[in-house]
Coordinates of C-alpha atoms in Angstrom, one line a residue:
Chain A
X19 CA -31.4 63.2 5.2
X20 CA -30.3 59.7 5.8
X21 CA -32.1 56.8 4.2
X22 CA -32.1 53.6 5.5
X23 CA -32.5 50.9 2.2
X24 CA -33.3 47.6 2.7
X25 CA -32.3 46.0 -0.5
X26 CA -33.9 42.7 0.7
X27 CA -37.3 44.2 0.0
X28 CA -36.3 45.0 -3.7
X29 CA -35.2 41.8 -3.8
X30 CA -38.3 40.3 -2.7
X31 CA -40.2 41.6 -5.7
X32 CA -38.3 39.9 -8.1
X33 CA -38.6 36.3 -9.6
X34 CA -35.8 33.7 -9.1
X35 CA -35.5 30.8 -10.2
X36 CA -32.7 29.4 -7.9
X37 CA -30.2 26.8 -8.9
X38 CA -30.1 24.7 -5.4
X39 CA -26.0 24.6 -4.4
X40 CA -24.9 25.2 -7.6
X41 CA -23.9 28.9 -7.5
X42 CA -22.5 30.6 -10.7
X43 CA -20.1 32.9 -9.0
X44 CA -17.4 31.6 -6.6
X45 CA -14.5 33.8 -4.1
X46 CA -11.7 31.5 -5.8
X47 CA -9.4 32.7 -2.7
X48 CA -10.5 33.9 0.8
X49 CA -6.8 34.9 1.7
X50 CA -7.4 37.2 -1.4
X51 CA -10.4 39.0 0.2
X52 CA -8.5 39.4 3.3
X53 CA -5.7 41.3 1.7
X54 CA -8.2 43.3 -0.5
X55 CA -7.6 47.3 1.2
X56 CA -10.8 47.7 -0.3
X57 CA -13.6 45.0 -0.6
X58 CA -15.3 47.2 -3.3
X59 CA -17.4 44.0 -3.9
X60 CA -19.0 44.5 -0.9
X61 CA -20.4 48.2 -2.1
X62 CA -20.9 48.0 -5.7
X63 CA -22.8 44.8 -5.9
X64 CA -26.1 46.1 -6.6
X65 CA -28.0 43.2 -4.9
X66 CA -25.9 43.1 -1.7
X67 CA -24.6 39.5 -2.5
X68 CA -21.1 40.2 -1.1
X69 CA -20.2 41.4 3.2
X70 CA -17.6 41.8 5.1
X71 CA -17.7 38.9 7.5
X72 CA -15.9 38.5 11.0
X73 CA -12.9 36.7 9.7
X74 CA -12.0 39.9 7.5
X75 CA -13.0 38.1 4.5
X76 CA -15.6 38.4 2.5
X77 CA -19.2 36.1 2.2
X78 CA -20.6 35.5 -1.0
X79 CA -24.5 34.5 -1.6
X80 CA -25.4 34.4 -5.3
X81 CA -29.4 33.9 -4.5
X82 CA -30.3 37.9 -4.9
X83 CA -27.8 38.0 -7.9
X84 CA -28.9 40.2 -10.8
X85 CA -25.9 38.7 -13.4
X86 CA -25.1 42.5 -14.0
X87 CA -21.5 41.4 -13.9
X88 CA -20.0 44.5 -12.1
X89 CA -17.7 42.0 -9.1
X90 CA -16.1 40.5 -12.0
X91 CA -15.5 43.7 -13.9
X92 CA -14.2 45.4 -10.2
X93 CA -12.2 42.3 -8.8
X94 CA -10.5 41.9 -12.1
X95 CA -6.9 42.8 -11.9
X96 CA -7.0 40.2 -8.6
X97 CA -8.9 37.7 -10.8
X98 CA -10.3 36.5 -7.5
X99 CA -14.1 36.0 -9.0
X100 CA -15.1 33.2 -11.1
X101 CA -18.1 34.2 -12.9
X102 CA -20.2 32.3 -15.2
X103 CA -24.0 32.6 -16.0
X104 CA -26.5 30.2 -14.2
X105 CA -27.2 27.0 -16.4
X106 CA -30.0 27.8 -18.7
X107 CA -33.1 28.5 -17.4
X108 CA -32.0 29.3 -14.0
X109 CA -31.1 32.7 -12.1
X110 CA -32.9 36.0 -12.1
X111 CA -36.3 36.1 -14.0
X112 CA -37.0 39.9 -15.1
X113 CA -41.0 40.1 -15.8
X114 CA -40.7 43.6 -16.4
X115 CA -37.2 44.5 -17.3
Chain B
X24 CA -25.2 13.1 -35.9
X25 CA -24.7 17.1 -34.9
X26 CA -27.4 19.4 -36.0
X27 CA -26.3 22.3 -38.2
X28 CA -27.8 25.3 -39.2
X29 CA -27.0 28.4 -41.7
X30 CA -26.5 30.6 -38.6
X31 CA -27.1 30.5 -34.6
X32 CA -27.9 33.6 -33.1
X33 CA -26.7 33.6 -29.5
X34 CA -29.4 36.0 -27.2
X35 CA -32.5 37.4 -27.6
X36 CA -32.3 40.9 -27.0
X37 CA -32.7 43.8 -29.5
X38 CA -29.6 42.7 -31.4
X39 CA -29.9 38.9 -31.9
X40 CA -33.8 39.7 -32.3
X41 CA -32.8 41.8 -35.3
X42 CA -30.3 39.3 -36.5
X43 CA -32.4 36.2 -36.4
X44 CA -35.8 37.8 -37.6
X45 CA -34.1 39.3 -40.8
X46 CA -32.1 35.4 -41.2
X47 CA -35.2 33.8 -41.0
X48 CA -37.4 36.4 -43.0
X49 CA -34.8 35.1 -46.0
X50 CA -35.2 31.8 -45.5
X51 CA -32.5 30.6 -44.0
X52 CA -32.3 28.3 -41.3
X53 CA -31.5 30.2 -38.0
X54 CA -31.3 28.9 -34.8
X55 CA -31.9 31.4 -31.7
X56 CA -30.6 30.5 -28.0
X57 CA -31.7 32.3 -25.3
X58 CA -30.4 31.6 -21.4
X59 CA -33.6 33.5 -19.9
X60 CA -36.7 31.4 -18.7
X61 CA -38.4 33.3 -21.5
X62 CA -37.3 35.7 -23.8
X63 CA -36.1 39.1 -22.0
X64 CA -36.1 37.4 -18.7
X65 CA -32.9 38.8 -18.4
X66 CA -33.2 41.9 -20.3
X67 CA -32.9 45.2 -18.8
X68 CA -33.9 48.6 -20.5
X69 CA -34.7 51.9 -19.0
X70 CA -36.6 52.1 -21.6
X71 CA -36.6 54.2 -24.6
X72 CA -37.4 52.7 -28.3
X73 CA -37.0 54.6 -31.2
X74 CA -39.0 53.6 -34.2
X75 CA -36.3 54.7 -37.2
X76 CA -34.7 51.1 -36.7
X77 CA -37.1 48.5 -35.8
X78 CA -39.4 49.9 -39.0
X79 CA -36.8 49.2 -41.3
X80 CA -36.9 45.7 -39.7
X81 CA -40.4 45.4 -39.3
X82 CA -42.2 48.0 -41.4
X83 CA -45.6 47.9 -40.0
X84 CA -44.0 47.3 -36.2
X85 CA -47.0 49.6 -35.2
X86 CA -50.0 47.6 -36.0
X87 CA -49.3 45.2 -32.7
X88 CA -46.3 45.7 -31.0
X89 CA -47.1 46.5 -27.3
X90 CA -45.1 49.7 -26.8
X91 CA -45.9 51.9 -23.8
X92 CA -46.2 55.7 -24.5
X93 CA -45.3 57.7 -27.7
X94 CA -42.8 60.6 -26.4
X95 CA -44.1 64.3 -26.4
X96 CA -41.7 65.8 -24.2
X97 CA -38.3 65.4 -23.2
X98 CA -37.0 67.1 -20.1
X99 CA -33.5 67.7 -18.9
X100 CA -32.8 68.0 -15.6
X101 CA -29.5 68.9 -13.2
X102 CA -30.5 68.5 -10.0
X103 CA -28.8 70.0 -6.6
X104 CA -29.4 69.0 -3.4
X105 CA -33.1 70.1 -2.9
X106 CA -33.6 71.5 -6.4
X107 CA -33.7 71.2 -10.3
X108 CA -32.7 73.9 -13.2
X109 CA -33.2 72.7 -16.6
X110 CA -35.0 72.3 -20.2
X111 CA -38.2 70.9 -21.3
X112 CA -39.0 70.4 -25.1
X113 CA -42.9 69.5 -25.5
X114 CA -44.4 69.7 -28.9
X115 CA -48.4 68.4 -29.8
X116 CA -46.1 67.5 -33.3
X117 CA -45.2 64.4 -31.8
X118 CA -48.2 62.9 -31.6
X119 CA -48.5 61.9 -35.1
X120 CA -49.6 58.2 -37.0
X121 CA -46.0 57.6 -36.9
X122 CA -44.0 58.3 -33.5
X123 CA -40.0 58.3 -33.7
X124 CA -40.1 57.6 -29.8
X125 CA -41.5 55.1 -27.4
X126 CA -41.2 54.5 -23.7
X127 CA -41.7 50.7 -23.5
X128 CA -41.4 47.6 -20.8
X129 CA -38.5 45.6 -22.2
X130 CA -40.0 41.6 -21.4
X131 CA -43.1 43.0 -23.2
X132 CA -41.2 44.0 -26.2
X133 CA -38.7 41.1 -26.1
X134 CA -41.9 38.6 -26.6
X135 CA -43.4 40.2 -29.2
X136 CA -40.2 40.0 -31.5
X137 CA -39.3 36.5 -30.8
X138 CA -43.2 35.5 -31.9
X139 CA -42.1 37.4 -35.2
X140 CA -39.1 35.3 -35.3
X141 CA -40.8 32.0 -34.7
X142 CA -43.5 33.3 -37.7
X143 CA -40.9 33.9 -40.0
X144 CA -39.6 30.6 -39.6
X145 CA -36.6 30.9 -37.3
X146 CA -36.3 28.2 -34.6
X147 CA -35.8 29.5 -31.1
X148 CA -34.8 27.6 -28.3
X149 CA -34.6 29.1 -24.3
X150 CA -33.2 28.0 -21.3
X151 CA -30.2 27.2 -22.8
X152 CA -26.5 28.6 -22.0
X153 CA -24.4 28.1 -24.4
X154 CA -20.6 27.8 -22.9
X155 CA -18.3 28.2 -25.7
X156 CA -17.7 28.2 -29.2
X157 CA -16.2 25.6 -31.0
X158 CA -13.4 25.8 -33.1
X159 CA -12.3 23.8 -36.0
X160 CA -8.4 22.8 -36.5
X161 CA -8.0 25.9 -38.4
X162 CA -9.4 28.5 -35.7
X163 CA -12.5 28.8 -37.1
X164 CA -16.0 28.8 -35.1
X165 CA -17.8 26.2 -36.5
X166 CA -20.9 26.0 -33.8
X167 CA -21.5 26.0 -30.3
X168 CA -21.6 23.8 -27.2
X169 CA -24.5 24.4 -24.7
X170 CA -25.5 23.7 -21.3
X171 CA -28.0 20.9 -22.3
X172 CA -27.0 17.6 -22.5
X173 CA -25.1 16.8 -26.2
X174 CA -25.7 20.1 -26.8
X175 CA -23.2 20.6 -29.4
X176 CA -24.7 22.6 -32.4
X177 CA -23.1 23.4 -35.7
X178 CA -23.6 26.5 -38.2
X179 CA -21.7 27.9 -40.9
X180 CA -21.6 31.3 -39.1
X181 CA -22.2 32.5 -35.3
X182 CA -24.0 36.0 -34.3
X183 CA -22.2 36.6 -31.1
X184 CA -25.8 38.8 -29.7
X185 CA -24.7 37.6 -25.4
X186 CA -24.9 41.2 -24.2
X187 CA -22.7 43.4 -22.3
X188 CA -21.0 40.6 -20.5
X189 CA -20.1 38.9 -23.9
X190 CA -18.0 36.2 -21.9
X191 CA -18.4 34.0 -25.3
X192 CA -16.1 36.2 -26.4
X193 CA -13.6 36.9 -23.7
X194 CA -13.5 32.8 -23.7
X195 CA -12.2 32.7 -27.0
X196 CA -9.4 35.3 -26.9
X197 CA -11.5 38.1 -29.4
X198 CA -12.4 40.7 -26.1
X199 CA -10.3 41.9 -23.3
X200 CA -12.2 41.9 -19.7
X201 CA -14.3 45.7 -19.7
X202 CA -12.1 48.5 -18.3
X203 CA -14.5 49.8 -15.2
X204 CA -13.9 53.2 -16.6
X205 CA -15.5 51.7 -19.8
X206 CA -19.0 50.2 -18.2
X207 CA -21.2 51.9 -16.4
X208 CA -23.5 50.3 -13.8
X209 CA -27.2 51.1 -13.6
X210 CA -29.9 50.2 -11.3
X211 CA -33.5 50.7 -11.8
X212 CA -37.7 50.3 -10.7
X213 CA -40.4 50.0 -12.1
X214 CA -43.4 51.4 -10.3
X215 CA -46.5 50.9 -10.5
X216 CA -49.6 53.8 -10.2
X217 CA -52.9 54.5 -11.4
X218 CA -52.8 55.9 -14.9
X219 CA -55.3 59.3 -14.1
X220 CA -52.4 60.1 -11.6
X221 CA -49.6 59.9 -14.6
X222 CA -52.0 61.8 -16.4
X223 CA -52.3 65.0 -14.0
X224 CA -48.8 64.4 -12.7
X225 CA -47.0 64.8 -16.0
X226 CA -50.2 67.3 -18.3
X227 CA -50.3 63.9 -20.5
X228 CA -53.6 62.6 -22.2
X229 CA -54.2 59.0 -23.9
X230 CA -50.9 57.5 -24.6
X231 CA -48.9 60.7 -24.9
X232 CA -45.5 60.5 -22.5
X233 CA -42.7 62.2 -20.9
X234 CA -39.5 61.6 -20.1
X235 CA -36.9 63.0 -17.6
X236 CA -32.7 62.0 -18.1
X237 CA -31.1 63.5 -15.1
X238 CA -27.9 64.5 -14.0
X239 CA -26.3 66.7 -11.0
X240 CA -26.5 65.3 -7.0
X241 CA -28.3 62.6 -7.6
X242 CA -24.8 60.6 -8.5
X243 CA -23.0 61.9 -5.8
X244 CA -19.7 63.4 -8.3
X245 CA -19.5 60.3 -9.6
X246 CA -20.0 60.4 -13.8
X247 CA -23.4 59.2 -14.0
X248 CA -27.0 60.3 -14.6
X249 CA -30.5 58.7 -14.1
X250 CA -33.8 59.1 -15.1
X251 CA -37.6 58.9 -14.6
X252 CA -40.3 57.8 -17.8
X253 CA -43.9 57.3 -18.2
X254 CA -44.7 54.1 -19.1
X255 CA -49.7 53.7 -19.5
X256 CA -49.7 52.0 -16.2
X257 CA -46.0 52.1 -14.5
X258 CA -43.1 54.4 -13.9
X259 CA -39.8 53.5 -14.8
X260 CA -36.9 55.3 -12.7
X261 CA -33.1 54.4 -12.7
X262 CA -29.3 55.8 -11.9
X263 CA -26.2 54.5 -13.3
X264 CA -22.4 55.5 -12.7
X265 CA -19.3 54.4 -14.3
X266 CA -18.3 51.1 -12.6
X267 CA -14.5 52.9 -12.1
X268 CA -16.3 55.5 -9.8
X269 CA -18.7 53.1 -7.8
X270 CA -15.0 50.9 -6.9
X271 CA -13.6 53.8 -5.4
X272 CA -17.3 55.3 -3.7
X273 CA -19.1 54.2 -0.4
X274 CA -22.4 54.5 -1.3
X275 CA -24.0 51.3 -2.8
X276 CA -26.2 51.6 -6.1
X277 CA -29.3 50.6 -5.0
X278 CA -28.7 53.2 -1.6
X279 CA -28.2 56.2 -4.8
X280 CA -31.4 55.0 -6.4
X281 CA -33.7 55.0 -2.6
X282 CA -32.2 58.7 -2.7
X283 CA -32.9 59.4 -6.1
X284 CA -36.5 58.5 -5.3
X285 CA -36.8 60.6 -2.3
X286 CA -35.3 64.0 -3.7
X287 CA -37.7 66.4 -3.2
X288 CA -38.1 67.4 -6.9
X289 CA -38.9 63.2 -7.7
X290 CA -41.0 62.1 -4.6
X291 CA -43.8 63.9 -5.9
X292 CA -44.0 62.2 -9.3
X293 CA -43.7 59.1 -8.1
X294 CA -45.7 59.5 -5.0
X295 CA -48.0 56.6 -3.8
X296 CA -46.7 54.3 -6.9
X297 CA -45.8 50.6 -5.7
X298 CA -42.7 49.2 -6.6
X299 CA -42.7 45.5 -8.5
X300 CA -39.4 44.6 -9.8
X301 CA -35.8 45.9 -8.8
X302 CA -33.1 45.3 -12.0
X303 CA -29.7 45.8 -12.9
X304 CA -27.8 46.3 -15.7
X305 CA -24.5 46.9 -17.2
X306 CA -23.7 49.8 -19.7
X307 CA -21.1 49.8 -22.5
X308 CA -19.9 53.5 -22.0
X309 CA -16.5 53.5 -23.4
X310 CA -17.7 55.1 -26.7
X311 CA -15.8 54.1 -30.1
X312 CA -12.2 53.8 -28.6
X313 CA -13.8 50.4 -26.7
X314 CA -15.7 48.7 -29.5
X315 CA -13.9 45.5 -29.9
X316 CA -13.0 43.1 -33.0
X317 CA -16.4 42.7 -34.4
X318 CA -15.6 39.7 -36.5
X319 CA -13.4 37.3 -37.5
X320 CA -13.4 33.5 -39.5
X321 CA -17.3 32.5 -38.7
X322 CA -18.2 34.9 -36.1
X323 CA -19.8 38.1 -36.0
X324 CA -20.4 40.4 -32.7
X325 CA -23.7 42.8 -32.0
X326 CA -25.2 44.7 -29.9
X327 CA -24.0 45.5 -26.3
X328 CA -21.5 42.5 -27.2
X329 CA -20.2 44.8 -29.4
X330 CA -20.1 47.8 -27.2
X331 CA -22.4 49.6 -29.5
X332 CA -23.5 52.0 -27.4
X333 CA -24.2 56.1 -27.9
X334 CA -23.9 57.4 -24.3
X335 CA -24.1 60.8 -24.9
X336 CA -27.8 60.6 -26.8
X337 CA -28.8 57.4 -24.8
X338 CA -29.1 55.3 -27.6
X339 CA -28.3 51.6 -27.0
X340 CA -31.5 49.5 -28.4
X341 CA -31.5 51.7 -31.9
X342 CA -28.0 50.5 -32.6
X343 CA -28.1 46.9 -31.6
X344 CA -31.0 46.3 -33.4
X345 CA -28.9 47.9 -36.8
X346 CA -25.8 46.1 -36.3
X347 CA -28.0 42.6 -35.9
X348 CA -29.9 43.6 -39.0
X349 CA -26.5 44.4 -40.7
X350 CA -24.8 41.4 -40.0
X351 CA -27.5 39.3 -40.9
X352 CA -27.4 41.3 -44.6
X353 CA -24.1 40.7 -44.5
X354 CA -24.4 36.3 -44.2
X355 CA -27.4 36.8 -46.4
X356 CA -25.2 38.1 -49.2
X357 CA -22.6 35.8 -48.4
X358 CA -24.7 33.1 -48.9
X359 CA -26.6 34.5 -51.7
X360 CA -23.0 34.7 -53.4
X361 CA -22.0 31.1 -52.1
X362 CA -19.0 32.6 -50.6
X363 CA -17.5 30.9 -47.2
X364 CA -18.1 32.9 -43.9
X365 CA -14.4 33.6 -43.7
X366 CA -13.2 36.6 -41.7
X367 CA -12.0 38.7 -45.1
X368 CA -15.6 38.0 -46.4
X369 CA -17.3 39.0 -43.0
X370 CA -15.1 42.4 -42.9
X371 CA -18.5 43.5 -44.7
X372 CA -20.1 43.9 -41.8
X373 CA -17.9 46.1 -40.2
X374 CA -18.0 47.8 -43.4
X375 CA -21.8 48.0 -43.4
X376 CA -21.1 49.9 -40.2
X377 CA -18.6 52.2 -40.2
X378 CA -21.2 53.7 -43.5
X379 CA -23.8 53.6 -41.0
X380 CA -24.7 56.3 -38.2
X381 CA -23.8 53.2 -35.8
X382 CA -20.0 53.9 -36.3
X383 CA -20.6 57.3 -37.6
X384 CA -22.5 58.7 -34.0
X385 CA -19.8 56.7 -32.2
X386 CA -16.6 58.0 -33.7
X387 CA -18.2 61.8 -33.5
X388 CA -18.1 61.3 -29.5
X389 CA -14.7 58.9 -29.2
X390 CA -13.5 61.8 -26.6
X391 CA -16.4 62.3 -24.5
X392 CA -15.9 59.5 -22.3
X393 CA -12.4 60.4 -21.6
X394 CA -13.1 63.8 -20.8
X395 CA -15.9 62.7 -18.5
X396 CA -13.8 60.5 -16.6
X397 CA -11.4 62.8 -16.0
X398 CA -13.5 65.8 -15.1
X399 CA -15.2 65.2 -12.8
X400 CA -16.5 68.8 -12.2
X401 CA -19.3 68.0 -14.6
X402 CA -20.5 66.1 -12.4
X403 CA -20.1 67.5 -8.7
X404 CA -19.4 71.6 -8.7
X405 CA -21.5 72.6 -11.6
X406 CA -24.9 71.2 -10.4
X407 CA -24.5 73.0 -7.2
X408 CA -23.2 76.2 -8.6
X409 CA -25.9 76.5 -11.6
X410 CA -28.7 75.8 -9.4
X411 CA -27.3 78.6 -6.6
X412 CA -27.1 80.9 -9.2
X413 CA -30.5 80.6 -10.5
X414 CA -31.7 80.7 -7.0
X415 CA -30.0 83.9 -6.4
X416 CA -31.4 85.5 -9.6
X417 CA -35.0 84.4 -9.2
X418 CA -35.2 85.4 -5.4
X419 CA -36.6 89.1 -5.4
X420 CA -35.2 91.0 -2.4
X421 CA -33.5 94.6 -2.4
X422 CA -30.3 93.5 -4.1
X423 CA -29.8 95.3 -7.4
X424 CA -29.4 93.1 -10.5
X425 CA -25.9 94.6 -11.3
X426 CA -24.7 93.0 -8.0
X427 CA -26.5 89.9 -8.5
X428 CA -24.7 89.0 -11.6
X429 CA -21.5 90.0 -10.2
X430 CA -22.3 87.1 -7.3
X431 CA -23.2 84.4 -9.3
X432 CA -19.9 85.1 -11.5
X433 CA -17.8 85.1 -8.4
X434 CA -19.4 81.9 -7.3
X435 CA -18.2 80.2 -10.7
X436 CA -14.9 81.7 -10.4
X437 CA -14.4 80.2 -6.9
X438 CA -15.5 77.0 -8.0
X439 CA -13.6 76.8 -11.4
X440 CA -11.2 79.5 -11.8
X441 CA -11.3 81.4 -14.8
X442 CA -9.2 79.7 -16.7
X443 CA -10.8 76.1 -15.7
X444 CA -14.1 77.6 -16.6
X445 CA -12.8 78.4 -20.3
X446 CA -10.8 75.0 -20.5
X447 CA -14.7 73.2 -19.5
X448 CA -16.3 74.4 -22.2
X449 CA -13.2 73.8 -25.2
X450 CA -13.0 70.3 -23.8
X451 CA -16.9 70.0 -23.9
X452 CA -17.1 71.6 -26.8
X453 CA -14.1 69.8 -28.3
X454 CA -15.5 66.7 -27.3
X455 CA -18.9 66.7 -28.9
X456 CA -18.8 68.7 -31.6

């Protein structure tokens, strides 16, 4: 049983409020991400806001983020995520929670 | 001129909630921020409420808060790959005047607080970050700086109530960055279905409800579990692992969850139910032996800041919402006494708590999620070989029942080794007892 998941639909449902080019979270070095063995980023980010690109690094769009936190916590011992909370107001918008 | 107030909560979830709403109840002048659009627009619960603490905070809690279903039946499930074995405790005792359990949608319950804080006096103020704390000369937090422009704020004392994240503070040097072994991550949906179908699906009538917490397959021998609860008009289902195992998996979180919902023993519960919002959250897991410094000269941490957080009975909201009422006793005494909010003075709090079943629950389980994390056999043989057994015993065929037991033993054998099976059950036992 294989299930494809397209996580842009679960994204869809939710409520944004989105900050335009001013993303919280920023790839401090791409040369980082190249030497990363892993990319864990890239699996563990519950909204999909990290892939593996062409250049073997990694591409970062914060729109679908949920703020969980989990790249920072995961990319910590490279320190290679800067991760702040959108200014007030901004970023996801649970109705439900 | 920089406005100042007795105390600023930061956050308005269950712990700052509890904090500002007993501040204000007092009379003194609190100021709430909150990041979120609204309050608990970025609040995530699965969710379970229990009544004990929230009616010491607001006696008759009942009368309007909107809570979802009162809990009659709790079920325990370890699933396998196309199966479930487990327990169910239903009693018609539960539905009394006074329920101990709720299921409940979070936003809904976030709202109805923060209008209770706002009646009681306590100025709340959203769609504000704040970014730091501000220090005086001497080390001491003396207020905050926020995202808004001259947003510099002063109070004598600042309820750190941020959440799990708590960068506040990592920023200032009083909390290390989580250990992923420490935090788990947990996704979750609520969907949406007509309430006659929750009704026949789960043996419910008016707003009695169940709930399911989940372990086995489903998290793929990674140390996790997940769950499925009836909300009057909505399902609410969710998995979460430990961060540490997710790093070193394949298999995304939300791709667990889409799986989650389409094991056969769940796709029929939630069958025909339309999906509205998608959430994640992370979990404080790492039990007692991660709580941090919980105060110091003019600060005070709660909640999931704090790491308070009872993994092994999934309590999270219960505690958060005692250590925000506790601290607040504590600056209300303080005050009342016209001592200074220094850190020997706040060392009540942390006082108030290790008397309290907060530190009490938490210290009982320091080694549980140790031994978790490093067994993972909890996790990945014993769903499969529990649920094979049981389908050996309860197929009727021409195998005597002498032999039957002697297969299911082997198969536990093979899978554990004697001496592993006795060493799982000291360390469990060891762990919780």
């Amino acid at each position: 049983m294989s299930i494809v998941v397209k996580i842009e639909e679960k994204l869809y449902q939710n409520r944004y409020i989105v900050d335009e080019s001013r993303p919280h979270i920023r790839i401090r070095s791409e040369a980082e991400c190249k030497s990363c063995t892993s990319q864990a980023c890239t699996v563990c980010c519950p909204a999909a806001c990290y892939s593996k690109n062409e250049a073997g690094t990694v591409t970062l769009v914060t729109d679908g983020c949920l703020e969980c936190g989990t790249c920072r916590v995961i990319c910590q011992d490279k320190e290679n995520i800067q991760w702040d909370y959108p200014r007030g107001g901004y970023g996801i918008s649970y109705k439900f929670g | 001129m920089v406005e100042k107030f007795d105390a600023i909560v930061i956050g308005a979830g269950p712990s700052g909630n509890a904090a500002a709403y007993t501040l204000a109840k007092q009379g003194l002048s609190v100021l709430q921020l909150e990041r979120g659009e609204y309050p608990g627009a970025k609040n995530v619960q699965g969710g379970i409420m229990y009544a004990a603490e929230l009616e010491k905070i607001i006696p008759d809690f009942r009368d309007d808060c909107p809570t979802e279903r009162h809990i009659i039946e709790q079920r325990i499930w370890l699933l396998g790959d196309d199966n479930y074995i487990g327990t169910n405790y239903r009693s018609d005792a539960f539905n009394t005047e006074t329920p101990n359990r709720y299921t409940i949608i979070r936003a809904n319950i976030d709202k109805w607080f923060s209008e209770k804080i706002r009646a009681a006096g306590g100025l709340q103020i959203c769609e504000t970050t704040v970014t730091e704390l501000i220090h005086d000369a001497a080390g001491k937090v003396i207020g905050v700086r926020t995202d808004r422009e001259g947003g510099e704020i002063h109070a004598d004392v600042v309820i750190m109530a941020d959440g799990v994240n708590a960068l506040l503070a990592k920023r200032s040097g009083y909390q290390k960055e989580l250990a992923p072994e420490n935090v788990a991550l947990a996704v979750k949906e609520i969907l949406f279905i007509d309430p006659e179908l929750i009704q026949q699906r789960f043996g419910l009538k008016g707003d009695e409800g169940v709930v399911i917490e989940i372990m086995g397959k489903v998290t793929k021998g990674m140390v996790g579990t997940a769950f499925l609860y009836t909300n009057k008009e909505s399902l609410t289902i969710g998995i979460g692992c430990l961060i540490s195992d997710f790093k070193q998996g394949s298999v995304p979180p939300y791709k667990m969850l889409e799986d989650l919902k389409n094991h056969p023993v769940i796709k029929p519960l939630i069958e025909g139910a339309e999906m509205k919002e998608y959430a994640a959250h992370m979990i404080p897991e790492g039990g007692y032996k991660a709580v941090p410094q919980l105060y110091g000269d003019g600060w005070m941490v709660v909640g999931d800041a704090a790491h308070f957080n009872n993994a092994a009975h999934r309590e999270g909201s219960n505690l958060a919402m005692a250590s925000g009422r506790m601290a607040a006793e504590t600056v209300i005494e303080l005050k009342t006494a016209g001592k200074p909010f220094s850190a020997a003075n706040l060392a009540a709090y942390k006082a108030r708590l290790d008397d309290s079943f907060v530190m009490k629950d938490l210290k009982k389980y320091r080694n549980l999620p140790g031994i978790m994390h490093e067994n993972k056999q909890f996790f990945g043989a014993y769903p499969d070989t529990l649920t094979a057994a049981a389908h050996n015993w309860f197929t009727v065929d021409s195998v005597d029942k002498r032999t039957k037991e002697k297969e299911i033993m082997k198969s536990f054998v093979k899978k554990r080794s004697v001496l592993g099976l006795v060493g799982d059950a000291i360390k469990l036992v060891r762990a919780v007892r």
